[in-house]
mmCIF file of C-alpha atoms and ligand atoms in Angstrom:
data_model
loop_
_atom_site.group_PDB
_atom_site.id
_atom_site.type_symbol
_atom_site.label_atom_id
_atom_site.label_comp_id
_atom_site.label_asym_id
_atom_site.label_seq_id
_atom_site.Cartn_x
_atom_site.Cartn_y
_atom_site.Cartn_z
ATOM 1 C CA UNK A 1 79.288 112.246 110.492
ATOM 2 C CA UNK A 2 76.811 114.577 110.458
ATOM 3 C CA UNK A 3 78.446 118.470 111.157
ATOM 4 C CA UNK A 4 75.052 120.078 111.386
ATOM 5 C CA UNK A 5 73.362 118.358 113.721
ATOM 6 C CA UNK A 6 74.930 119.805 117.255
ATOM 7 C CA UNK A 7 77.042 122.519 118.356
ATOM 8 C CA UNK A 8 79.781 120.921 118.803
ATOM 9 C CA UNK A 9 79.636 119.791 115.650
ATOM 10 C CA UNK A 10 80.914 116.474 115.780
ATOM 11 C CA UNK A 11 77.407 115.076 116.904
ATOM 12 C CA UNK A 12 78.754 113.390 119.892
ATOM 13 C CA UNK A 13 78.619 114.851 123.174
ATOM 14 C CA UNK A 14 75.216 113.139 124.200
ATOM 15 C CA UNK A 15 74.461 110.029 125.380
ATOM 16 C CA UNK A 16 76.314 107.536 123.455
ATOM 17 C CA UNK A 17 75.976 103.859 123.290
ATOM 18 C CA UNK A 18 79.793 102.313 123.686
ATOM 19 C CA UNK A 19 80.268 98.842 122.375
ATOM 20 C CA UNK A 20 83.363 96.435 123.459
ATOM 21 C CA UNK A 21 84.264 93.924 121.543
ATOM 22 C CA UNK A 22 86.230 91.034 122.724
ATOM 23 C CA UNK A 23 87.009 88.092 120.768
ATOM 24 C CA UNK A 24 88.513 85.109 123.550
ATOM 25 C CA UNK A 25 89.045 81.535 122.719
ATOM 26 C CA UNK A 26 90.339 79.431 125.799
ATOM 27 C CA UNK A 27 90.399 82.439 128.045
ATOM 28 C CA UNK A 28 88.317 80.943 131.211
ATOM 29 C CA UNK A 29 91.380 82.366 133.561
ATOM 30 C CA UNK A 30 91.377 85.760 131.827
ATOM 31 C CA UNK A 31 87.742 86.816 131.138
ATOM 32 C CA UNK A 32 87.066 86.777 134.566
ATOM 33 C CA UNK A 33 90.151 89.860 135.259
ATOM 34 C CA UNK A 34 89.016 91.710 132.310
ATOM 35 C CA UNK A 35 85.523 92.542 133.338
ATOM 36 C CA UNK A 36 86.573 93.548 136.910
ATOM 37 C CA UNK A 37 88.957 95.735 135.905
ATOM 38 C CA UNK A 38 87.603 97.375 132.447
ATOM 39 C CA UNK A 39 84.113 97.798 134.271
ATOM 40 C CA UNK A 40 86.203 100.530 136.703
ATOM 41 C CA UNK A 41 87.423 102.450 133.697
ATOM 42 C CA UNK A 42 83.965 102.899 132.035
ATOM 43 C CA UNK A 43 81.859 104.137 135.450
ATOM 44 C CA UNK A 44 82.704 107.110 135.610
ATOM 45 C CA UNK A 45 82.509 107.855 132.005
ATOM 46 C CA UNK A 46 78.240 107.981 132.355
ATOM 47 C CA UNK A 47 77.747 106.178 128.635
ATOM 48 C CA UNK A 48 75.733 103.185 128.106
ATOM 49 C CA UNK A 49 77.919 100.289 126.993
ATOM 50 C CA UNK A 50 77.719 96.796 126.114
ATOM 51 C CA UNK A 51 80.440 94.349 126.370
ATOM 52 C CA UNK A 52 80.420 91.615 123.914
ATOM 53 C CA UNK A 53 82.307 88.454 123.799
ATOM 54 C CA UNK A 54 82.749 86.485 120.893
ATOM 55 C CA UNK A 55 83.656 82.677 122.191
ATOM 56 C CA UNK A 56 85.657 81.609 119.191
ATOM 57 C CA UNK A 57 85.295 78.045 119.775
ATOM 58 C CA UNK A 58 87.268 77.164 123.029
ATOM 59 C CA UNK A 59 87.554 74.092 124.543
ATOM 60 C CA UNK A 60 87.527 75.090 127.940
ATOM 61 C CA UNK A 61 85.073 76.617 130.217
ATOM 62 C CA UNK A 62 85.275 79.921 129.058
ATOM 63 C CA UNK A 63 81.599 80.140 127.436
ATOM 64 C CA UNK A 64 79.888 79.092 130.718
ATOM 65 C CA UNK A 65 82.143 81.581 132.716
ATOM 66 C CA UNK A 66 80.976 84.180 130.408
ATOM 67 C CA UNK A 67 77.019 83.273 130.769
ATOM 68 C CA UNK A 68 77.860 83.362 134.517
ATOM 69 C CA UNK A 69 79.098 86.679 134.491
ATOM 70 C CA UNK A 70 76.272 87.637 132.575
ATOM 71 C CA UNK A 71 74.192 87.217 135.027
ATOM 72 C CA UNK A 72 75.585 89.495 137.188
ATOM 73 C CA UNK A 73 76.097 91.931 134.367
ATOM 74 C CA UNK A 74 73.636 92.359 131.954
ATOM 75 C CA UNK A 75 75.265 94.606 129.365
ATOM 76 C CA UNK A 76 77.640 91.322 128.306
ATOM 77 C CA UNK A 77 76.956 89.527 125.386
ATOM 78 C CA UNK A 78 77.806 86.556 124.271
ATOM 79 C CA UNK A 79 78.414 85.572 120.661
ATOM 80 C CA UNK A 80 79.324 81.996 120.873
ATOM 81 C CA UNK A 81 80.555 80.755 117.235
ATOM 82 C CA UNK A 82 80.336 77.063 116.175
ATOM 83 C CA UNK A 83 84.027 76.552 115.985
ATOM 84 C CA UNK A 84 86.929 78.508 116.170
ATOM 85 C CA UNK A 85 87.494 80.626 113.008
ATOM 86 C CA UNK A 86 90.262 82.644 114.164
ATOM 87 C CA UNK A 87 90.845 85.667 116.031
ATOM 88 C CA UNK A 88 90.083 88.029 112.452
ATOM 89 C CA UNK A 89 86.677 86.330 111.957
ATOM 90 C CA UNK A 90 85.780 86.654 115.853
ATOM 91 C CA UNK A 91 86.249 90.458 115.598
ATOM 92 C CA UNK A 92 84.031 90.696 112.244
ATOM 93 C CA UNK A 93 81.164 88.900 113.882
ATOM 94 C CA UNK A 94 81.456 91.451 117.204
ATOM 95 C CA UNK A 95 81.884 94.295 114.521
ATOM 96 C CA UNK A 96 78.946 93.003 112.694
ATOM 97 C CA UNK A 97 76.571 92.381 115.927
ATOM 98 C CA UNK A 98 77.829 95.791 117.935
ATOM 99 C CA UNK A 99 75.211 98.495 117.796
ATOM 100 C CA UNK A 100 76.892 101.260 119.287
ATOM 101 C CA UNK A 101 77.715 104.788 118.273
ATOM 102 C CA UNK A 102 81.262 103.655 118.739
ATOM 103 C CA UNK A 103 83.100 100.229 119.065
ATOM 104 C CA UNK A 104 86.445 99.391 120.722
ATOM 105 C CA UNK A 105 88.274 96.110 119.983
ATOM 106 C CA UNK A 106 90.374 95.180 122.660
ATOM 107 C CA UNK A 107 91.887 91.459 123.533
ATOM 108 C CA UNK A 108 90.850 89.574 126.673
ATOM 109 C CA UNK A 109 94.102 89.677 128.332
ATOM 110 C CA UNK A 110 95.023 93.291 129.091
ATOM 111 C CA UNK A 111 98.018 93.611 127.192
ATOM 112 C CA UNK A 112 96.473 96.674 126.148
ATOM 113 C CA UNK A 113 95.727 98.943 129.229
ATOM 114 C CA UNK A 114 91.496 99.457 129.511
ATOM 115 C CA UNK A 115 92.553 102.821 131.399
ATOM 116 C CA UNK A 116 92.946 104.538 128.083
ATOM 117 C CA UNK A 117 89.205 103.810 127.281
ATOM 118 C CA UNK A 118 88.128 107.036 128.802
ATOM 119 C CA UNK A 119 91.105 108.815 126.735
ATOM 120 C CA UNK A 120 89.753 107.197 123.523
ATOM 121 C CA UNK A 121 86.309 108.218 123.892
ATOM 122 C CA UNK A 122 86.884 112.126 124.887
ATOM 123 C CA UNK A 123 88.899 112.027 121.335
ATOM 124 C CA UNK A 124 86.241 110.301 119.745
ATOM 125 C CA UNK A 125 84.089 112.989 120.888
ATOM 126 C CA UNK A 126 86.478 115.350 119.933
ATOM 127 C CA UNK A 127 85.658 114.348 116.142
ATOM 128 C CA UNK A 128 87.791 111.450 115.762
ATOM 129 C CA UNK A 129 86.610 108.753 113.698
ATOM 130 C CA UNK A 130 89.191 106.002 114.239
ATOM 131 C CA UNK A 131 91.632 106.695 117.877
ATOM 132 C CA UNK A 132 93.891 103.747 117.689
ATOM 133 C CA UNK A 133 96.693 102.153 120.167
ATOM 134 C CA UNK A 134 100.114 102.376 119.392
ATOM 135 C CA UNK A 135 102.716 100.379 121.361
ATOM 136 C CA UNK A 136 105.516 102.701 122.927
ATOM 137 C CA UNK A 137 108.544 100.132 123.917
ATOM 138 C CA UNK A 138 107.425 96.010 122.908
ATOM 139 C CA UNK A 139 109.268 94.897 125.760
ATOM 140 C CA UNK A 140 107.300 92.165 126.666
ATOM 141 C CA UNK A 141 107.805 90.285 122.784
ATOM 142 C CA UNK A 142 110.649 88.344 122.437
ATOM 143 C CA UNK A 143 113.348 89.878 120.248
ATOM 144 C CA UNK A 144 112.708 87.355 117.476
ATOM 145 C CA UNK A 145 108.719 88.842 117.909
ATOM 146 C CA UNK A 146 110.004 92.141 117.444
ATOM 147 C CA UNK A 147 112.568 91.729 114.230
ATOM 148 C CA UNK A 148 110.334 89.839 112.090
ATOM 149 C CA UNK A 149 107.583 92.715 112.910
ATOM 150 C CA UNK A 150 109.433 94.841 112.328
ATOM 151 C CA UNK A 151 110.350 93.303 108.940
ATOM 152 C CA UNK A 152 106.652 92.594 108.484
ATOM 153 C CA UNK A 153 105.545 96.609 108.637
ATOM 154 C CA UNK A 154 108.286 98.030 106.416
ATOM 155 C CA UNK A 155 107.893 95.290 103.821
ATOM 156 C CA UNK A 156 104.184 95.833 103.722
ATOM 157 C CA UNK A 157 104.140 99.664 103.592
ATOM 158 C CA UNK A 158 106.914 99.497 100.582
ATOM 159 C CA UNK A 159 104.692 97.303 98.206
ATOM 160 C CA UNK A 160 100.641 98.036 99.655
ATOM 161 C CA UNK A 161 99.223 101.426 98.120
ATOM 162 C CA UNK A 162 98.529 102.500 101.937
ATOM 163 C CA UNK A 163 100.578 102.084 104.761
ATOM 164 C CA UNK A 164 99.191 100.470 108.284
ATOM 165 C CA UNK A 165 101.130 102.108 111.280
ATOM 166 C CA UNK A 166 103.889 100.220 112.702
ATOM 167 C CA UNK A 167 103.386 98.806 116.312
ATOM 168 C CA UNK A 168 99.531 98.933 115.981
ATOM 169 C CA UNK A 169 97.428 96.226 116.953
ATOM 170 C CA UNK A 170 93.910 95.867 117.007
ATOM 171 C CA UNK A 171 92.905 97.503 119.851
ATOM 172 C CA UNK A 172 91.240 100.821 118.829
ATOM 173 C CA UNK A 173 87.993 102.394 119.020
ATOM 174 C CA UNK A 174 85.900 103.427 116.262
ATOM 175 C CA UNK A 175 83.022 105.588 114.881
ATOM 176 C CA UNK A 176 79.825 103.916 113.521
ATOM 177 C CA UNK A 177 80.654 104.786 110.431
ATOM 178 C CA UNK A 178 84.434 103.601 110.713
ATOM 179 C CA UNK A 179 82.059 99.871 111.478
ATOM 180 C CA UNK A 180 79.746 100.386 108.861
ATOM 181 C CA UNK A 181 82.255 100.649 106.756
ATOM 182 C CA UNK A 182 84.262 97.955 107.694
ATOM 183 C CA UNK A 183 81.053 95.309 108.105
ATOM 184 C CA UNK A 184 80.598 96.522 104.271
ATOM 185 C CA UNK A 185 83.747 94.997 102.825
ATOM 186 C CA UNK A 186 82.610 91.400 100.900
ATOM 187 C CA UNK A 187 86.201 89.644 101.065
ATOM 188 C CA UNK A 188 86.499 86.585 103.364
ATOM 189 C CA UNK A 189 90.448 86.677 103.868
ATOM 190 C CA UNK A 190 90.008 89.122 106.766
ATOM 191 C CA UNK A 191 93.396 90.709 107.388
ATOM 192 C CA UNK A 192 91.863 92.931 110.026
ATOM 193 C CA UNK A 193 95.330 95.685 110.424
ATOM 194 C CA UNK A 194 95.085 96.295 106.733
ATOM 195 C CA UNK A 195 91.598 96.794 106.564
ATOM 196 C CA UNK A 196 91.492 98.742 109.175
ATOM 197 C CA UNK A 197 94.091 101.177 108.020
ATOM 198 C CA UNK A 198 92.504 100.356 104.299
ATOM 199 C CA UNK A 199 89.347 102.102 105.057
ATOM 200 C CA UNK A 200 90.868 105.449 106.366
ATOM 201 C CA UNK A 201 89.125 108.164 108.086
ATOM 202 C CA UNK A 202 90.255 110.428 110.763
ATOM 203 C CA UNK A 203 92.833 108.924 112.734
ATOM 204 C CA UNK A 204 94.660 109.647 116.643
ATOM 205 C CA UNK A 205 97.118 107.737 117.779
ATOM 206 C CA UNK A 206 97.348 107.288 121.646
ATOM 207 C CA UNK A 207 100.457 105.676 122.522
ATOM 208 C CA UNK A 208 100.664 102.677 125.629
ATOM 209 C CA UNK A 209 103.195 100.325 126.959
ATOM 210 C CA UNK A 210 102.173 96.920 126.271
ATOM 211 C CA UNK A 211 102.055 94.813 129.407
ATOM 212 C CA UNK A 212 102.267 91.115 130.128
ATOM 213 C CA UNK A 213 99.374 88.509 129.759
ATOM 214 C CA UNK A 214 97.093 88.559 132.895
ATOM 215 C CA UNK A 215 96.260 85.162 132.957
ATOM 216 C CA UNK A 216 96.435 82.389 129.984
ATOM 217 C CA UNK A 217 98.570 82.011 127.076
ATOM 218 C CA UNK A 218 99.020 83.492 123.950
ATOM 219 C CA UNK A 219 97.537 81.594 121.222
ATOM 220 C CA UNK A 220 99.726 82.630 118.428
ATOM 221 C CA UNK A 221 102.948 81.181 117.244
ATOM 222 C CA UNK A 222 106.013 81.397 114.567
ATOM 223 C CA UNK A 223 103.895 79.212 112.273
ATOM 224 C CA UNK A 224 100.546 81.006 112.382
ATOM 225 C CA UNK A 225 102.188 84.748 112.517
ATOM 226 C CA UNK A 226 103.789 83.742 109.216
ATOM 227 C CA UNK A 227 100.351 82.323 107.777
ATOM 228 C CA UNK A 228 98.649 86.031 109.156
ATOM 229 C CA UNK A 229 102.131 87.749 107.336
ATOM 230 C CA UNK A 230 101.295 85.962 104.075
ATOM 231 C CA UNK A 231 97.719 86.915 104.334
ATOM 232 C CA UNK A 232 98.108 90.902 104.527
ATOM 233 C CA UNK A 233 100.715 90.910 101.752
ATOM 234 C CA UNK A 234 97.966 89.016 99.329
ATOM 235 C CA UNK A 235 95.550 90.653 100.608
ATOM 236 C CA UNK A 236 96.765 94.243 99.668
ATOM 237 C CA UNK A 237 99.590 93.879 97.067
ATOM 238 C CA UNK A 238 100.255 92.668 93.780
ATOM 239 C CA UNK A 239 103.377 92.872 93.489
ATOM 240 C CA UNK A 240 104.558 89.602 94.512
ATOM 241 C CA UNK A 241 102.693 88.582 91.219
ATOM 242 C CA UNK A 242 104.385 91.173 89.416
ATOM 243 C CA UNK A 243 107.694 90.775 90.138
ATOM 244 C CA UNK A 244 107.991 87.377 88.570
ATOM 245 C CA UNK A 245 107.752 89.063 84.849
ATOM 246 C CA UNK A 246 110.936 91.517 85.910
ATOM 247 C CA UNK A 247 112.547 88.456 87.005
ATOM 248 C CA UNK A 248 111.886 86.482 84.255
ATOM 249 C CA UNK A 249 113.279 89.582 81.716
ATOM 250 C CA UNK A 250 116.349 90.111 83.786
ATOM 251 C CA UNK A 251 117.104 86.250 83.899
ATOM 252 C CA UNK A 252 116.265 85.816 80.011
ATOM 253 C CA UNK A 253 118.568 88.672 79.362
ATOM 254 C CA UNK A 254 121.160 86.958 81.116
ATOM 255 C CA UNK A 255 121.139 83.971 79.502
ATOM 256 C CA UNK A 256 121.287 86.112 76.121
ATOM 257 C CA UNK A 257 124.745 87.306 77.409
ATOM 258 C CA UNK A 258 125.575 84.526 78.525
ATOM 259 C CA UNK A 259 124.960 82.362 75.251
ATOM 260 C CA UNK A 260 126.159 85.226 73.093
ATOM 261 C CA UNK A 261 129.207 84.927 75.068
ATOM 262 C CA UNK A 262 129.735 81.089 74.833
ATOM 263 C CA UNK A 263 128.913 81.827 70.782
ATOM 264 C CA UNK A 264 132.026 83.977 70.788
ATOM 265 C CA UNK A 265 134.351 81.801 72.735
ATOM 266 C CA UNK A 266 133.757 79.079 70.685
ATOM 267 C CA UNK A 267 134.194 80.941 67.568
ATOM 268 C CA UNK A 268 137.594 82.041 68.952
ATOM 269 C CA UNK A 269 138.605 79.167 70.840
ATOM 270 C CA UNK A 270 136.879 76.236 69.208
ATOM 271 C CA UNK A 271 134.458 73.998 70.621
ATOM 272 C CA UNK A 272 134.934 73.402 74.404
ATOM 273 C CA UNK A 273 132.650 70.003 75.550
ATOM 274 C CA UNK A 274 132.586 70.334 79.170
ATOM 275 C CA UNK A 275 130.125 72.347 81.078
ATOM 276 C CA UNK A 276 127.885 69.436 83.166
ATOM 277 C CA UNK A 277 128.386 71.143 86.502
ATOM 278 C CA UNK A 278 127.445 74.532 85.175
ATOM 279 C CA UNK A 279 124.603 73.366 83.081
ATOM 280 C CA UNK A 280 123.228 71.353 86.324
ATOM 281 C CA UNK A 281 123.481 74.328 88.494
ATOM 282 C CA UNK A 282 121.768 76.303 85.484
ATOM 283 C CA UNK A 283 118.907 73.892 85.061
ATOM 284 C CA UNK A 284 118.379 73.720 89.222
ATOM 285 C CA UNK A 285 118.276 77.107 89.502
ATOM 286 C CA UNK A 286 116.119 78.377 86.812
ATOM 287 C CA UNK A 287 113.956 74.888 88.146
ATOM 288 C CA UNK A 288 113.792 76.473 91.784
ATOM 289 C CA UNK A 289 112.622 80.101 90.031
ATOM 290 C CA UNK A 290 109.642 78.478 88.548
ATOM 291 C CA UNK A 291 108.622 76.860 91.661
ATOM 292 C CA UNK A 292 108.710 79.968 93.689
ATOM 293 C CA UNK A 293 107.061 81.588 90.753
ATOM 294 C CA UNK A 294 103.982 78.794 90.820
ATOM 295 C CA UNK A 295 104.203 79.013 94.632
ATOM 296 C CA UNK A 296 103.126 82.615 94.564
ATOM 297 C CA UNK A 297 100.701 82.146 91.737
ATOM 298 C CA UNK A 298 99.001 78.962 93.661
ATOM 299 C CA UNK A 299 99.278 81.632 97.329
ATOM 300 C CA UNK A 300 96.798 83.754 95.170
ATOM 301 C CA UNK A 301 94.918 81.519 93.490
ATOM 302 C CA UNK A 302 93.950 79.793 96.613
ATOM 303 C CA UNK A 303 93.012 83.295 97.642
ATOM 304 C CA UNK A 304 90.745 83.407 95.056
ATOM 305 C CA UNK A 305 89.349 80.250 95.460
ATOM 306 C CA UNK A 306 88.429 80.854 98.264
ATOM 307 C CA UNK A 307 87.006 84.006 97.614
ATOM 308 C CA UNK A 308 84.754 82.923 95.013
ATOM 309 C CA UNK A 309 83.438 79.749 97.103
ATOM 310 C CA UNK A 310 81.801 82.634 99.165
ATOM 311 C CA UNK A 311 81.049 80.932 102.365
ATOM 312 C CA UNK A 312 80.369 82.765 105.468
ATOM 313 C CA UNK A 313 82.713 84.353 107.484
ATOM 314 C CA UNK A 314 82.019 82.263 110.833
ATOM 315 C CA UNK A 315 78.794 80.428 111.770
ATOM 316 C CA UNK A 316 77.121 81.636 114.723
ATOM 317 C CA UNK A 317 75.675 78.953 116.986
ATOM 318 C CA UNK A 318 73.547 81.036 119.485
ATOM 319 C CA UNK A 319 73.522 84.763 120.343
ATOM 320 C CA UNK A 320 73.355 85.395 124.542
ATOM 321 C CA UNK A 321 72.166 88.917 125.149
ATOM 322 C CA UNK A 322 70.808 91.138 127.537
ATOM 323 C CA UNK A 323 69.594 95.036 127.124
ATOM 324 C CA UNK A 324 72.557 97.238 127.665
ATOM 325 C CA UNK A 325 73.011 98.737 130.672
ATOM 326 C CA UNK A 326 73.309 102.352 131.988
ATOM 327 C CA UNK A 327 77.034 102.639 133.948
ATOM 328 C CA UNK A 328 76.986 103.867 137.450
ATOM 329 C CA UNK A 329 76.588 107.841 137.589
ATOM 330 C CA UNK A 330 74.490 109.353 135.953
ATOM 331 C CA UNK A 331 75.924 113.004 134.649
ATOM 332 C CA UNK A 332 78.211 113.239 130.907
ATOM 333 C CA UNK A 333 82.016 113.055 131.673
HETATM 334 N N1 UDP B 1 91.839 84.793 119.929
HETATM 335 C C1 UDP B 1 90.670 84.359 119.287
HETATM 336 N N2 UDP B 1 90.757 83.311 118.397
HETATM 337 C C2 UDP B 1 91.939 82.681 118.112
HETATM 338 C C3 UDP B 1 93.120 83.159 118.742
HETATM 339 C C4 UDP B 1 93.019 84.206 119.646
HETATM 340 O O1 UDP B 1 89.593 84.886 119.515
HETATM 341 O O2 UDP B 1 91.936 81.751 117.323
HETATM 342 C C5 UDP B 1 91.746 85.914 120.897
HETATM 343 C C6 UDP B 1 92.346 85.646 122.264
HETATM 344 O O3 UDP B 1 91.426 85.000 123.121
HETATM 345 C C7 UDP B 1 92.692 87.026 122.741
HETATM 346 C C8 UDP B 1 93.060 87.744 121.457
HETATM 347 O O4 UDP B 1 92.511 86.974 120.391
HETATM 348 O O5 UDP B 1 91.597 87.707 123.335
HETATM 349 C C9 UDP B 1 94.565 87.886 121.286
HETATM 350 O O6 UDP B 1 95.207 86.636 121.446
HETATM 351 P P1 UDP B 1 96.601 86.495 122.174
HETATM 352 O O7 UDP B 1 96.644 87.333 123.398
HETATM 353 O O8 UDP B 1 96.849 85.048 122.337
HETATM 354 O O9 UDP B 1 97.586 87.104 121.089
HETATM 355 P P2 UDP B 1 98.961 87.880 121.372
HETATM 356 O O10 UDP B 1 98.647 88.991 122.327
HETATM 357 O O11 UDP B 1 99.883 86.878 121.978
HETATM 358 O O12 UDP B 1 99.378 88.368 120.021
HETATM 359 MG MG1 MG B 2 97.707 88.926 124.024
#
């Protein structure tokens, strides 16, 4: 940011160029909603803005019905990726292609209200680098959805060095610099809530009640929430490596009491044969540790693996774009 530059200080109360990035895969029912109604909540904020959609690989029509409304709108643009690489790679290739002065992620199917764009952007201009979404009442999640997510944010902020806000999604808007930033980090598990809150910078929360899907389905389940879960926690914690030493030392020192113990009894009482059932149990047990143990070594080495294989992120297959375009009025909101 640079403080000297305007009287405000902050740099921002020009002309700005506002990017939106969507990431949609099988949306053809939803994109359709979400233009008509976010395009009312950015004309009367007189900033340029481009709205770009990254097709991450659907099946359906949804890449043609975005080059159709493109058309009619020229400041969309349409990132269409060669397969689908996941929601958290869809939003790094919008971060990476969005050139404005700030950037709001925001899903296709208005669970998060577009009416608090305006909101965002006078805080931005305020001097806000990141303004975030925070979910009021999760109503609309199941209560399953909402107990494990629970479990997911206070297990994360107990063992990461940093904690991400509980009941924040993606949806947020953020400075260039807040992108920059971002687009700088090399690693290629993307765990996009952790590196957003990983990368800091001067934070508002604005609070919204999240609202039922418009049109479509969600395209998350138990499976692939757990697979995200496991993701974060290697991402930004080593602790679940750690722990396996402590474990190790407590169980070894058990099993000194426990033999000095069986020393002593058999000094006193004599030599006692049986013991099958508890040696079995013994043997399973201590078997089970070590898998769990190689489990979470083999979670991170994967990690690694992939890490070091490098690849990209996603693959683009062809970039749609027109020049962005000027919103309706013309005077600064
Ligand atoms: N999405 C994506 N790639 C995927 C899965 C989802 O780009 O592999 C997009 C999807 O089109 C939507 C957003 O990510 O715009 C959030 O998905 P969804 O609404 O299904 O998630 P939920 O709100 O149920 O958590
Ligand atoms: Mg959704």
């Amino acid at each position: 940011m640079n403080k000297s530059e305007d009287k405000d200080h902050t740099g921002r109360s020009g002309p700005a160029l506002l990017s939106i990035v969507v990431p949609v895969f099988n949306e053809e029912e939803a994109i359709d909603i979400f233009i008509k109604t976010v395009r009312k909540h950015l004309s009367y904020n007189s900033i340029l803005y481009e709205i770009i959609f990254v097709n991450d690989g659907s099946h359906d029509s949804t890449l043609s019905t975005a080059l159709s409304l493109q058309t009619k709108e020229p400041s969309i643009k349409v990132i269409n990726l060669s397969r689908n690489f996941g929601k958290e790679a869809a939003m790094s290739a919008g971060l990476e292609y969005a050139k404005g002065d700030a950037v709001i992620v925001m899903d296709v199917d208005l669970q998060e209200p577009p009416e608090l764009i305006p909101q965002m952007i006078a805080k931005w201009r305020e001097g806000y680098d990141v303004v975030y979404g925070k979910r009021i009442c999760r109503q609309t999640d199941s209560r399953l959805k909402r107990l494990t997510a629970g479990l997911f944010y206070k297990g994360f902020n107990r063992i990461a060095d940093f904690k991400i806000p509980a009941d924040v999604g993606d949806f947020r808007l953020m400075d260039r610099a807040v992108v920059d930033a971002l687009n700088a980090l090399p690693e290629r598990v993307r765990f996009m809530k952790g590196l957003f809150a990983w990368v800091g910078f001067k934070s508002y929360a604005v609070e919204f009640e999240r609202r039922e899907r418009q049109a479509g389905s969600t395209k998350f389940n138990y499976w692939k929430l757990w697979n995200f879960a496991i993701d974060g926690i290697t991402s930004f914690s080593t602790i679940p490596l750690r722990i396996w030493t402590y474990f190790g030392l407590l169980i070894a020192g058990l099993a000194f009491l426990y033999g000095s113990f069986i020393v002593l009894k058999t000094l006193v009482f004599g030599v006692d044969v049986p013991g099958y059932a508890s040696l079995t149990t013994f043997i399973l047990f201590l078997g089970g540790v070590q898998l769990i143990g190689l489990g979470v070594l083999g979670e991170y080495l994967g990690r690694v693996y992939v890490e070091v294989k490098q690849r990209p992120l996603y693959l683009t297959a062809k970039i749609y774009e027109n020049t962005p375009m000027a919103s309706s009025t013309g005077d600064k909101a």
